[in-house]
N, CA, C and O atoms as a Maestro MAE file, in Angstrom:
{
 s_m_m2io_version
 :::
 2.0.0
}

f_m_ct {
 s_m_title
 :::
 protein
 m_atom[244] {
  # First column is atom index #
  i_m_mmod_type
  r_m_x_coord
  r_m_y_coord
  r_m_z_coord
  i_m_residue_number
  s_m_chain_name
  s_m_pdb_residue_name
  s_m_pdb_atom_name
  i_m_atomic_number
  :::
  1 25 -52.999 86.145 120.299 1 A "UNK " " N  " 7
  2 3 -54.241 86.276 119.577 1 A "UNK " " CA " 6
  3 2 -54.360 87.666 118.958 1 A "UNK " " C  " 6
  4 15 -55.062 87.650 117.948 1 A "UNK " " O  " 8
  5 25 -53.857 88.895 119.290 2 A "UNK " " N  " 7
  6 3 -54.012 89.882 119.011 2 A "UNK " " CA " 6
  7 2 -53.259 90.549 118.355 2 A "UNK " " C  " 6
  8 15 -53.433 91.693 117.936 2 A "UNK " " O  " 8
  9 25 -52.081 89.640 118.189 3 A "UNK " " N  " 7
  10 3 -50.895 90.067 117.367 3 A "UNK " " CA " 6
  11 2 -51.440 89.368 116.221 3 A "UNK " " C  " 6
  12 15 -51.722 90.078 115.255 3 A "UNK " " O  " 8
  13 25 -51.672 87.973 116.119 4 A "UNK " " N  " 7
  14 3 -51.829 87.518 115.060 4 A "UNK " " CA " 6
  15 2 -52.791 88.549 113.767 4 A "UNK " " C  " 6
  16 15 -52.432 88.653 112.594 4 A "UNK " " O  " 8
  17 25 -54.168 89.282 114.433 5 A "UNK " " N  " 7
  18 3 -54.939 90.100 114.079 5 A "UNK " " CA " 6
  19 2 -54.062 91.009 113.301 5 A "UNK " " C  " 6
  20 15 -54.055 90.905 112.074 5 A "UNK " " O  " 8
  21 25 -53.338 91.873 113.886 6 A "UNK " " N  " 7
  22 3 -52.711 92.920 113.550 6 A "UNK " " CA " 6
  23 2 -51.450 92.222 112.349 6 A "UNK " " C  " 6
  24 15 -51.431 92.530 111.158 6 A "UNK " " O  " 8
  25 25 -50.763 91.538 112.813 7 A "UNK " " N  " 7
  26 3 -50.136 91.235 111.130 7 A "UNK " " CA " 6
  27 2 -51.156 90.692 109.945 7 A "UNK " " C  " 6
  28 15 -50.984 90.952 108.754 7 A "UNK " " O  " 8
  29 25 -51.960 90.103 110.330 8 A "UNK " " N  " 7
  30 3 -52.845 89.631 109.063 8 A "UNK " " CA " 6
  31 2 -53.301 91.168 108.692 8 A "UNK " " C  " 6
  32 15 -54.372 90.983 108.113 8 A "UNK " " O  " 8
  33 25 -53.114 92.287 108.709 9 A "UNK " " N  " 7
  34 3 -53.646 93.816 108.268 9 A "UNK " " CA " 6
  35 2 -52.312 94.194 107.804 9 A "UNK " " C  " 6
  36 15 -52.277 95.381 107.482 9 A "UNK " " O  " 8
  37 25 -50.749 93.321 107.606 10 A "UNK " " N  " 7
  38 3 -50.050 94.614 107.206 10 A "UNK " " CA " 6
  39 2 -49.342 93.733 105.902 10 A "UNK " " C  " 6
  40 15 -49.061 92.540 105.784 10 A "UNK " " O  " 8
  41 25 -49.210 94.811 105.068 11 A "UNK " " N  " 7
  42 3 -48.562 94.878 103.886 11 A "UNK " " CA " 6
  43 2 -47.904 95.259 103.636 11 A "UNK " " C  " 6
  44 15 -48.174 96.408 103.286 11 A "UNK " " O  " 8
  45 25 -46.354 94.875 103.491 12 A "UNK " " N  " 7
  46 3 -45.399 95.679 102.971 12 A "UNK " " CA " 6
  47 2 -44.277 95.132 102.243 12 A "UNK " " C  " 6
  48 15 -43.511 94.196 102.475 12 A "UNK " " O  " 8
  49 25 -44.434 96.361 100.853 13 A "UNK " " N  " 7
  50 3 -43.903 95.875 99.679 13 A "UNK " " CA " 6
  51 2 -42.194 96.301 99.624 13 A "UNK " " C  " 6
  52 15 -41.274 95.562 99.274 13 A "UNK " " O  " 8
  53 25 -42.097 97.930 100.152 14 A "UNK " " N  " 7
  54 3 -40.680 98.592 100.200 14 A "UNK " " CA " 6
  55 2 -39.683 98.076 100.959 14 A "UNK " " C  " 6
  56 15 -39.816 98.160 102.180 14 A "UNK " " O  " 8
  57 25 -38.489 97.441 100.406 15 A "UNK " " N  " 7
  58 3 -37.469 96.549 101.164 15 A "UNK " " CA " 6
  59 2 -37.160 97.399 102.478 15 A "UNK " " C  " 6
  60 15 -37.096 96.748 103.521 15 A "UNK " " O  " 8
  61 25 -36.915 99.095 102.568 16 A "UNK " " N  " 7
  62 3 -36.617 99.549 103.338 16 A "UNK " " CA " 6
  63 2 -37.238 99.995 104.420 16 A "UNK " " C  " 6
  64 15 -36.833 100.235 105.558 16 A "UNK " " O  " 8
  65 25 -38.552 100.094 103.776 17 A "UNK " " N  " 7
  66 3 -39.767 99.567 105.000 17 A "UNK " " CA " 6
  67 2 -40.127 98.163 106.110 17 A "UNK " " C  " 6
  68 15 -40.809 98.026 107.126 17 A "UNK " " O  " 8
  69 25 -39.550 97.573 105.557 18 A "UNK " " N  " 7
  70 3 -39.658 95.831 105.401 18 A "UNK " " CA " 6
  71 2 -38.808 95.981 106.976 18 A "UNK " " C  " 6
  72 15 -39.015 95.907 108.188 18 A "UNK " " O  " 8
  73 25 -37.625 96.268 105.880 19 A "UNK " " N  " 7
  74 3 -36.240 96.619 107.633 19 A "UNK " " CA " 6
  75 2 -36.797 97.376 108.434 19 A "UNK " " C  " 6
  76 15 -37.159 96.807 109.464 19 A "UNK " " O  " 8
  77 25 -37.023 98.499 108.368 20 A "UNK " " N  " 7
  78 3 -36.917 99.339 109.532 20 A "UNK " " CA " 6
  79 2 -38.378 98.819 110.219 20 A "UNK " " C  " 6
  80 15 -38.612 99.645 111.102 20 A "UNK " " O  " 8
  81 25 -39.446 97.825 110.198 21 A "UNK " " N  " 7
  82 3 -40.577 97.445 110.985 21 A "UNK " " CA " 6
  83 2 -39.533 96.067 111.492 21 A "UNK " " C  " 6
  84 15 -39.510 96.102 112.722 21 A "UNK " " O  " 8
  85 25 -38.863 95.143 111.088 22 A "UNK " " N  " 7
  86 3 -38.471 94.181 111.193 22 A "UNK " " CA " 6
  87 2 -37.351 94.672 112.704 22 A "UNK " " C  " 6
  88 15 -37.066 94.058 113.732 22 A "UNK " " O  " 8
  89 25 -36.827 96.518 112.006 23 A "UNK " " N  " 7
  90 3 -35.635 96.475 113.550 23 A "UNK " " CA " 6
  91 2 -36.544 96.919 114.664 23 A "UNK " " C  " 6
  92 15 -36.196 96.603 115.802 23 A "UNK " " O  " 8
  93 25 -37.770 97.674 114.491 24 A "UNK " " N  " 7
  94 3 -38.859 97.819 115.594 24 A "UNK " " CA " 6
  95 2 -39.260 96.619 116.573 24 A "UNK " " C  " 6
  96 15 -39.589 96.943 117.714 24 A "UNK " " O  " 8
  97 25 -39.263 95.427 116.274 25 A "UNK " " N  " 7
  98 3 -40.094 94.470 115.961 25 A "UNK " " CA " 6
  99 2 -38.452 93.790 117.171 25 A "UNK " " C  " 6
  100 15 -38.626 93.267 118.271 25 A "UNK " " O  " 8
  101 25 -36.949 94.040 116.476 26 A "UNK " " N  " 7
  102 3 -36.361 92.857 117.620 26 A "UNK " " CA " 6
  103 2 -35.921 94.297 118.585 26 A "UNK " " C  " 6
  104 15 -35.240 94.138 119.598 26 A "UNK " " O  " 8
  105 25 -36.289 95.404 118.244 27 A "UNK " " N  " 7
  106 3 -35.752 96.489 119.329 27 A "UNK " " CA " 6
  107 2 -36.650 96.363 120.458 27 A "UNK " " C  " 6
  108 15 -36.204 96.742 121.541 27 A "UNK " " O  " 8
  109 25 -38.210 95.756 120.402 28 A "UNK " " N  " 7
  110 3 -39.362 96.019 121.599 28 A "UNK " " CA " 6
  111 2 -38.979 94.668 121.458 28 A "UNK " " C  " 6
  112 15 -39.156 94.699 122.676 28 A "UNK " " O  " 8
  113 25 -38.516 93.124 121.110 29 A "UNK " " N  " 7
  114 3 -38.021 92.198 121.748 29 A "UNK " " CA " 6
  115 2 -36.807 92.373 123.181 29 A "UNK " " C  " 6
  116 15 -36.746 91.880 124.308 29 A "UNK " " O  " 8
  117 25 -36.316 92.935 122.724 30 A "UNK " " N  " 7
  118 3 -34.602 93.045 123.364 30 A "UNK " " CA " 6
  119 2 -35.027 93.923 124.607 30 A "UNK " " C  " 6
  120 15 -34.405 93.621 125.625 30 A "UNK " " O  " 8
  121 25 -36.126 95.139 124.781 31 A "UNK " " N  " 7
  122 3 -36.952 95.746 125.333 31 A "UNK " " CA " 6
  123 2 -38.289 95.894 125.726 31 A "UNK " " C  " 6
  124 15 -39.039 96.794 125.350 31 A "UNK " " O  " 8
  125 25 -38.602 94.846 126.609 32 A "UNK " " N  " 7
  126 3 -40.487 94.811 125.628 32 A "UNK " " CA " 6
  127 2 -40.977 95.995 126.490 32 A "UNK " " C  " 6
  128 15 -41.751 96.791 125.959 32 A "UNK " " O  " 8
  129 25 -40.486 96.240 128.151 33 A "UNK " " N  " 7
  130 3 -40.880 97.201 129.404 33 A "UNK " " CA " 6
  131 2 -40.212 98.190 129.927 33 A "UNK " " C  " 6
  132 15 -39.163 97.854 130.476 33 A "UNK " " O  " 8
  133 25 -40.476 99.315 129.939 34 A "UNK " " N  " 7
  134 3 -39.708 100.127 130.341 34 A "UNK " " CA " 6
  135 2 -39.627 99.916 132.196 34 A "UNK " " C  " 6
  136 15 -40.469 99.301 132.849 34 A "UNK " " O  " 8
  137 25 -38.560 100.509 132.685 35 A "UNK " " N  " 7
  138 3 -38.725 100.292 133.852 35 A "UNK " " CA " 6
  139 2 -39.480 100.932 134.754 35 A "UNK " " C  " 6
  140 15 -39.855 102.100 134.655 35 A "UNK " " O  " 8
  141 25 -39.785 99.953 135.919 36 A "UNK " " N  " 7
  142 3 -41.256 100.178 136.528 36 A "UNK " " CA " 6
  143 2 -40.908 101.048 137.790 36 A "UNK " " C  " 6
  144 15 -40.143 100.377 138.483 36 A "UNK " " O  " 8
  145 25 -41.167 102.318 138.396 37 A "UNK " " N  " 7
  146 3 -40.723 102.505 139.591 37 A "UNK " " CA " 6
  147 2 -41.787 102.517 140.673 37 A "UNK " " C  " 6
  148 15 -41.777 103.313 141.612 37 A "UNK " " O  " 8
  149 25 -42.646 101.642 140.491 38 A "UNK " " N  " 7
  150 3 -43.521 101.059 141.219 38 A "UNK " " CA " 6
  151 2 -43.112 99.847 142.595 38 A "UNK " " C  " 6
  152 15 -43.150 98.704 142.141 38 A "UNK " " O  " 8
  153 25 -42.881 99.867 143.554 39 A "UNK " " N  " 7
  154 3 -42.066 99.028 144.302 39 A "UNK " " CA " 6
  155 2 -42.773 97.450 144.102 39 A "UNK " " C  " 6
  156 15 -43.879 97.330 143.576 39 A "UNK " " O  " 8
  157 25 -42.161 96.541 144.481 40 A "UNK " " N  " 7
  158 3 -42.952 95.341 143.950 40 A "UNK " " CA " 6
  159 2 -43.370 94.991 145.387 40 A "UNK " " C  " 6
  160 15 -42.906 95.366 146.464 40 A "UNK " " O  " 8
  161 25 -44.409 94.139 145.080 41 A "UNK " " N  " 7
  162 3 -45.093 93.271 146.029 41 A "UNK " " CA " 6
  163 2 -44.571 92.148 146.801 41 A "UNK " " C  " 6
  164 15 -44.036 91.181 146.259 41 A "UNK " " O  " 8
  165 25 -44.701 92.252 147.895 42 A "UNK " " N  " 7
  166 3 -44.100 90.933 148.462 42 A "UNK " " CA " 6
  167 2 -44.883 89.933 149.314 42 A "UNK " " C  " 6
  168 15 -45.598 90.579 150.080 42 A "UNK " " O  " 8
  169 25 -45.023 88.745 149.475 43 A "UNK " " N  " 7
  170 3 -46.125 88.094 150.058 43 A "UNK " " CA " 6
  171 2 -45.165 87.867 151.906 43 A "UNK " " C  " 6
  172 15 -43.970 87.654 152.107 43 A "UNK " " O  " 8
  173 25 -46.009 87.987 152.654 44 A "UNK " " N  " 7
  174 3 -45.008 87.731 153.848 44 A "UNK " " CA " 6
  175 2 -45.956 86.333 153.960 44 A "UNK " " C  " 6
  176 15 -47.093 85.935 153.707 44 A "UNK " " O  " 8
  177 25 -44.884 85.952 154.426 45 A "UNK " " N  " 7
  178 3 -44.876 84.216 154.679 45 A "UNK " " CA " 6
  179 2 -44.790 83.441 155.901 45 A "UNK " " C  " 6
  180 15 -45.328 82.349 156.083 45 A "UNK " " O  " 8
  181 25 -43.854 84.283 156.978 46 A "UNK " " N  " 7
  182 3 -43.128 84.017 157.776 46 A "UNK " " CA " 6
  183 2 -44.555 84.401 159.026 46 A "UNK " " C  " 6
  184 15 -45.238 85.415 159.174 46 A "UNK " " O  " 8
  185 25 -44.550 83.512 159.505 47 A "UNK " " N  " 7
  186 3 -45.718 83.165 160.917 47 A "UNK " " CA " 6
  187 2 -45.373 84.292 161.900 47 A "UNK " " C  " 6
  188 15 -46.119 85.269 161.976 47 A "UNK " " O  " 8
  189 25 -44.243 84.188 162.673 48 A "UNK " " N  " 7
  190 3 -43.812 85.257 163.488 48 A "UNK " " CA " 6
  191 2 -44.334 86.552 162.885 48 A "UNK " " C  " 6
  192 15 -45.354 87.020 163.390 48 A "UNK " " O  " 8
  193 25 -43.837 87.105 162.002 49 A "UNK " " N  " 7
  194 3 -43.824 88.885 161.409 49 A "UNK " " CA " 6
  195 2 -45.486 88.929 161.311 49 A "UNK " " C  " 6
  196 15 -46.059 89.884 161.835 49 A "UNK " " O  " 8
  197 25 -46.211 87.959 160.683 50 A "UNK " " N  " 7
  198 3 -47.424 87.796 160.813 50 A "UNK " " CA " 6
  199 2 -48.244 88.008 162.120 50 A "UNK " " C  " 6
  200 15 -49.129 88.845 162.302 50 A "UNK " " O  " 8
  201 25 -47.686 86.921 163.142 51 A "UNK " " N  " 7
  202 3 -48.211 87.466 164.605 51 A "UNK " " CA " 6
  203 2 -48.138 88.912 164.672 51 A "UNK " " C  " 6
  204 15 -49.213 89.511 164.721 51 A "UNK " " O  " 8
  205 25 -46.961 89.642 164.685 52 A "UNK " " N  " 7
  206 3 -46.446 90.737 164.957 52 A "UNK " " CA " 6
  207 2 -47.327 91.797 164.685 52 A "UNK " " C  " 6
  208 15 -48.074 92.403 165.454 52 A "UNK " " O  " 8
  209 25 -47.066 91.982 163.052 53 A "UNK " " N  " 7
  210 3 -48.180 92.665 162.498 53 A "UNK " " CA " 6
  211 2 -49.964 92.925 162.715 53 A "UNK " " C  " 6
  212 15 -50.648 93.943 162.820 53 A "UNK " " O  " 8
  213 25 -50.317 91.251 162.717 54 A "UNK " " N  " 7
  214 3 -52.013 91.431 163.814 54 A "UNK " " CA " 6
  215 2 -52.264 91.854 165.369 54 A "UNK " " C  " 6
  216 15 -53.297 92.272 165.893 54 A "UNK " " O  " 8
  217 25 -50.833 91.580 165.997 55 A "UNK " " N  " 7
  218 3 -51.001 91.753 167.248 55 A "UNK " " CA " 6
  219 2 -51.005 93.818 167.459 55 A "UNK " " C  " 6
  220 15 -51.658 94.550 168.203 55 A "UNK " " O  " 8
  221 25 -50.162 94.049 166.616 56 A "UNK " " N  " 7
  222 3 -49.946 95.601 166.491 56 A "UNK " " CA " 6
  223 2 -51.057 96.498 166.245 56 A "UNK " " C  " 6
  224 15 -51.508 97.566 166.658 56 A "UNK " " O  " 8
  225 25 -51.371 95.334 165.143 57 A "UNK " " N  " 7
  226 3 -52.828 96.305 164.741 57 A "UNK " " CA " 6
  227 2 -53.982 96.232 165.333 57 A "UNK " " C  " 6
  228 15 -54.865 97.068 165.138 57 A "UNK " " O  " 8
  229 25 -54.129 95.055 166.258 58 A "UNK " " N  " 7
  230 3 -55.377 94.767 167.571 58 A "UNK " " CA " 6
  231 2 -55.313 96.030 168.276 58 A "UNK " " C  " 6
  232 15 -56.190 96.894 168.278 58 A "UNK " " O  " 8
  233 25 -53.929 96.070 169.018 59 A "UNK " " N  " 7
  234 3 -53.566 97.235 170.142 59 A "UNK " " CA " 6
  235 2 -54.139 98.659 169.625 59 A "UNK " " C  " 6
  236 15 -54.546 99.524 170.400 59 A "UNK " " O  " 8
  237 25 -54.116 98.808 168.068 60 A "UNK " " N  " 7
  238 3 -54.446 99.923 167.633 60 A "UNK " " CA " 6
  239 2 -55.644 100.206 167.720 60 A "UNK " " C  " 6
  240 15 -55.878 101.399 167.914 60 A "UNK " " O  " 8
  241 25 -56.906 99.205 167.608 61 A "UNK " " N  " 7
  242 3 -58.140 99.257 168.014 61 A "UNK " " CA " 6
  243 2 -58.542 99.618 169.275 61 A "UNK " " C  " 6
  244 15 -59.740 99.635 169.560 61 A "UNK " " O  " 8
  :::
 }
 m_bond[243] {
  # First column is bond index #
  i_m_from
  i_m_to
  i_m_order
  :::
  1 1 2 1
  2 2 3 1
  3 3 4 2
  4 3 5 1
  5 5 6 1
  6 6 7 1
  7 7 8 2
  8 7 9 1
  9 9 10 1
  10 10 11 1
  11 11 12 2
  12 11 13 1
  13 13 14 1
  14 14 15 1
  15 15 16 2
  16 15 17 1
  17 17 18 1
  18 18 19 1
  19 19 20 2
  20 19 21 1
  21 21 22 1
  22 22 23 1
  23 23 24 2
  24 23 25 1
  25 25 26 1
  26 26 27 1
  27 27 28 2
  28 27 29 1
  29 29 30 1
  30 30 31 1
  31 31 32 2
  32 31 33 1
  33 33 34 1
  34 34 35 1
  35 35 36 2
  36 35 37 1
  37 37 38 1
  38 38 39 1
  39 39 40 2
  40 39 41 1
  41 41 42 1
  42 42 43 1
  43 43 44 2
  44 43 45 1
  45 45 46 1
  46 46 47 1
  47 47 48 2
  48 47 49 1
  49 49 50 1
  50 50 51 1
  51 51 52 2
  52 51 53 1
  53 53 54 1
  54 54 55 1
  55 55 56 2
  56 55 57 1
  57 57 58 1
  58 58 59 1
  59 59 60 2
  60 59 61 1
  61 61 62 1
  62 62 63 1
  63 63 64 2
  64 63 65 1
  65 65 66 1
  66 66 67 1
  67 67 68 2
  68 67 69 1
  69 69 70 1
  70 70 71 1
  71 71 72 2
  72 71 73 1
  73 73 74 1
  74 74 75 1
  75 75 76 2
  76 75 77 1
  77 77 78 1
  78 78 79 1
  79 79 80 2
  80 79 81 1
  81 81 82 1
  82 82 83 1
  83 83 84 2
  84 83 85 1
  85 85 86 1
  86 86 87 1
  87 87 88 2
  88 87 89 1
  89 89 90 1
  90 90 91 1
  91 91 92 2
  92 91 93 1
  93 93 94 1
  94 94 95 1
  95 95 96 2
  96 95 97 1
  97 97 98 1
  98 98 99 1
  99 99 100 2
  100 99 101 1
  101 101 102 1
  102 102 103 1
  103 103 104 2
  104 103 105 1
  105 105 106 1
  106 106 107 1
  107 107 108 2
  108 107 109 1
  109 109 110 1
  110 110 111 1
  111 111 112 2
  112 111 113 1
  113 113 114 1
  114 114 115 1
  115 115 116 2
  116 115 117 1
  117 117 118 1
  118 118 119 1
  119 119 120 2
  120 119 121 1
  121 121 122 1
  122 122 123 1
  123 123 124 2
  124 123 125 1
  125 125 126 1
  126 126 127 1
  127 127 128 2
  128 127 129 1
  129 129 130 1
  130 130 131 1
  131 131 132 2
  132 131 133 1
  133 133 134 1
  134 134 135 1
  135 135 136 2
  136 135 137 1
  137 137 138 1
  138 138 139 1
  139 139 140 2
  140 139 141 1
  141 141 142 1
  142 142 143 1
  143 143 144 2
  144 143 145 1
  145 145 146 1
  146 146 147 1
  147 147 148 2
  148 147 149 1
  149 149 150 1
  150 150 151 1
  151 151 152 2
  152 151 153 1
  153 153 154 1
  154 154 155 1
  155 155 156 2
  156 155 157 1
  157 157 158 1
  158 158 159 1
  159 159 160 2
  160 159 161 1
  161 161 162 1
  162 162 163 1
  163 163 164 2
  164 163 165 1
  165 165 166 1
  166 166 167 1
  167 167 168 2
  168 167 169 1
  169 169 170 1
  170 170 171 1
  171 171 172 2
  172 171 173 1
  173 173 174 1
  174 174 175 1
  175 175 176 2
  176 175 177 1
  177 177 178 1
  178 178 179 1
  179 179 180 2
  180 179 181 1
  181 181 182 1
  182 182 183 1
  183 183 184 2
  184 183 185 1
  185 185 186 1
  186 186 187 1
  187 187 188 2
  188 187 189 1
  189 189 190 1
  190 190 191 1
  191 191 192 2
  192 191 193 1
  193 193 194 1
  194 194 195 1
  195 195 196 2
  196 195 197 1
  197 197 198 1
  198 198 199 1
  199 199 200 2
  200 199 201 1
  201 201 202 1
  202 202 203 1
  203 203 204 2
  204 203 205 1
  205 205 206 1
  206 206 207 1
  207 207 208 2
  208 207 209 1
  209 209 210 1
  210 210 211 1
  211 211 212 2
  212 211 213 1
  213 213 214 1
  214 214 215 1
  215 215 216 2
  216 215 217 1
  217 217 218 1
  218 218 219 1
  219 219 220 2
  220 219 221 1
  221 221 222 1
  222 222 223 1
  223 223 224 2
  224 223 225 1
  225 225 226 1
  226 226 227 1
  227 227 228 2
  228 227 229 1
  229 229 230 1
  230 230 231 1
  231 231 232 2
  232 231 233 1
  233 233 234 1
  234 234 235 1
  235 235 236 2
  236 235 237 1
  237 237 238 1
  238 238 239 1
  239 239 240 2
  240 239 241 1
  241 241 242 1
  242 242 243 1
  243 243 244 2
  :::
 }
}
């Protein structure tokens, strides 16, 4: 939706302009994110590690 916005605003007539938005355009394809060094999230699932974890943190109370 918001892309669509933003090309309906651009105009361009210069062939060599034309290219060099067109190689922008498959360079942030081929790249859209830089890398994240944010650790990722993990859901624990597993019942046991679960016990484990509440039982640990009771004792801590």
């Amino acid at each position: 939706m918001a892309t669509s916005s933003i090309f309906a605003n651009i105009k361009i007539t210069d062939p060599q302009k034309i290219e060099a938005f067109v190689d922008a355009l498959e360079a942030s394809i081929a790249d859209p994110l830089p890398p994240s060094n944010t650790p990722k999230k993990t859901v624990l699932s597993d019942p046991d590690k679960i016990r484990e974890i509440l039982a640990k943190r009771s004792e801590n109370r």
